Amino acid sequence: MTGFANSFTQALRTSSLGRWYAHKERTEQRVVLAVLILVIASVLWVGAWKPVSDWRAIAVNKQQNAQSLNDWLRANENAAKQAARSRSGEVTSRRSLTPLVTKAADAHQITVNRLQPEGNGIVSVSVQGQPFNKIVAWVSQLEENNGITVERASIDSVDAPGFVNAQIRLN
């Protein structure tokens, strides 16, 4: 390794760049060296540190969104179970969830990509590239104001921080 460093240093000194540097005054050499260090530090920051830092911020945001959803689902689990038990004892009318779901989605400025009625009054809803917080508020409003429960939810992150794709099955 030392042989390589010595040969590289010797080649640099004999090159036109090395001769140019050697003919500069001591203060000019220090300025050139300082500028070189600044350029190398900038390249390292832009090429390595910044992308890693951005990736970390996005990962933390995704984790916080997932934790928020998990907390909300845990907080509302008992209410959903109680609502399901109370409905099982009653004969419920076959109301159409489609208008309720679309009206609430419009109120929360959520674009529904697919809304598919299924049997037994269940509706499958698919949204893509929507803000996570708006989806949580929308589902919460459907549950609180309309008694609609979430049977199943699948939420995946997208490239933009705070935005998700979701497939939700409502009853």
C-alpha atoms as one frame of an Amber mdcrd trajectory, in Angstrom:
protein
   0.000   0.000   0.000   2.846   2.374   0.831   4.418   1.689  -2.559   1.180
   2.635  -4.271   0.871   5.852  -2.245   4.467   6.814  -3.023   4.071   6.125
  -6.742   0.754   8.050  -6.813   2.352  11.014  -5.001   5.324  10.977  -7.371
   3.024  10.827 -10.422   0.957  13.709  -9.054   4.054  15.866  -8.461   5.355
  15.309 -11.972   1.993  15.998 -13.623   1.037  19.423 -14.917  -1.397  19.848
 -12.022   1.335  19.021  -9.488   3.788  21.420 -11.117   1.137  24.155 -11.163
   0.454  23.595  -7.449   4.180  23.558  -6.579   4.748  26.927  -8.268   2.087
  28.625  -6.136   2.946  30.555  -3.003   2.376  28.878   0.354  -0.804  30.904
   1.092  -2.207  30.127  -2.358  -1.501  26.428  -1.798  -3.474  26.585   1.448
  -6.409  28.268  -0.333  -6.351  25.636  -3.114  -6.192  22.857  -0.496  -9.099
  24.403   1.463 -11.217  24.670  -1.712 -10.382  21.046  -2.573 -11.431  19.893
   0.897 -14.656  21.910   0.604 -15.448  20.344  -2.801 -14.768  16.826  -1.520
 -16.930  17.438   1.566 -19.748  18.786  -0.637 -19.600  15.766  -2.930 -19.712
  13.425   0.052 -22.662  15.303   1.557 -24.667  15.345  -1.690 -23.701  11.828
  -2.730 -23.918   9.982   0.565 -25.124  11.849   3.640 -28.173  13.622   2.134
 -29.712  10.499   0.498 -29.240   8.465   3.677 -30.710  11.257   5.772 -33.720
  11.598   3.450 -34.265   7.835   3.452 -34.195   7.799   7.252 -36.757  10.623
   7.477 -39.099   8.771   5.110 -38.666   5.523   7.049 -39.445   7.276  10.347
 -42.567   8.848   8.797 -43.755   5.453   7.510 -43.196   3.921  10.931 -45.111
   6.721  12.669 -48.022   6.349  10.223 -48.137   2.596  10.793 -48.016   3.087
  14.554 -50.838   5.656  14.391 -53.005   3.234  12.431 -52.185   0.419  14.836
 -53.075   2.608  17.829 -56.349   3.668  16.216 -57.273   0.099  15.325 -56.518
  -1.088  18.875 -58.483   1.793  20.400 -61.540   1.024  18.278 -61.361  -2.781
  18.402 -63.762  -3.181  21.334 -66.268  -0.731  19.881 -66.242  -2.646  16.608
 -66.759  -5.951  18.400 -69.650  -4.522  20.442 -71.287  -3.080  17.346 -70.948
  -6.423  15.588 -72.512  -8.262  18.547 -75.416  -5.818  18.790 -76.077  -6.111
  15.081 -76.013  -9.897  15.097 -79.057  -9.956  17.407 -81.050  -7.551  15.245
 -82.501  -7.855  11.812 -80.791  -5.044   9.965 -82.196  -3.457   6.896 -80.245
  -3.766   3.670 -79.129  -0.168   3.456 -76.857   0.796   0.640 -73.441   1.820
   1.912 -72.306   3.175  -1.443 -73.854   6.656  -1.130 -72.710   6.996   2.484
 -69.153   5.984   1.627 -68.869   8.215  -1.435 -70.439  11.216   0.314 -68.067
  10.894   3.271 -65.097  10.424   0.915 -66.026  13.616  -0.943 -66.346  15.473
   2.362 -62.805  14.394   3.302 -61.478  15.096  -0.219 -60.559  11.460  -0.800
 -60.605  10.060  -4.318 -62.082   6.555  -4.342 -60.502   4.483  -7.114 -62.803
   1.479  -6.805 -65.978   0.878  -4.866 -67.443  -2.612  -5.195 -70.588  -3.786
  -3.398 -70.384  -7.381  -2.212 -72.899  -9.712  -0.635 -74.477  -9.114   2.803
 -74.230  -5.330   2.541 -70.430  -5.296   2.462 -68.600  -2.760   0.293 -64.956
  -2.996  -0.775 -63.254   0.358  -1.273 -59.878   0.989  -2.874 -58.022   4.308
  -2.652 -54.587   5.073  -4.024 -52.093   7.800  -3.219 -54.233   9.467  -0.548
 -53.094  11.160   2.688 -53.024   8.695   5.571 -54.555  11.129   8.055 -57.507
  11.865   5.755 -58.222   8.143   5.344 -58.187   7.630   9.115 -60.514  10.612
   9.628 -62.825   9.346   6.871 -63.088   5.821   8.303 -63.559   7.221  11.808
 -66.370   9.492  10.611 -68.051   6.558   8.828 -67.960   4.556  12.053 -69.065
   7.334  14.409 -71.755   8.986  12.291 -73.081   6.098  10.240 -72.358   2.974
  12.290 -70.296   1.498   9.468 -67.598  -0.881  10.660 -64.315  -1.865   9.100
 -64.173  -5.594   8.506 -60.706  -5.580   6.996 -58.170  -2.914   6.062 -54.928
  -3.182   4.152 -52.800  -0.051   3.999 -49.527   0.209   2.092 -47.137   3.129
   1.910 -46.217   4.863  -1.330 -43.139   6.875  -2.277 -44.543  10.191  -1.030
 -44.303  10.607   2.758 -47.687  10.580   4.478 -49.518   9.064   1.490 -50.822
   5.501   1.266 -52.787   3.048  -0.824 -55.632   1.329   1.036 -58.108  -1.456
   0.472 -60.905  -1.306   3.035 -63.851  -3.639   3.484 -66.807  -1.891   5.139
 -70.013  -3.306   6.626
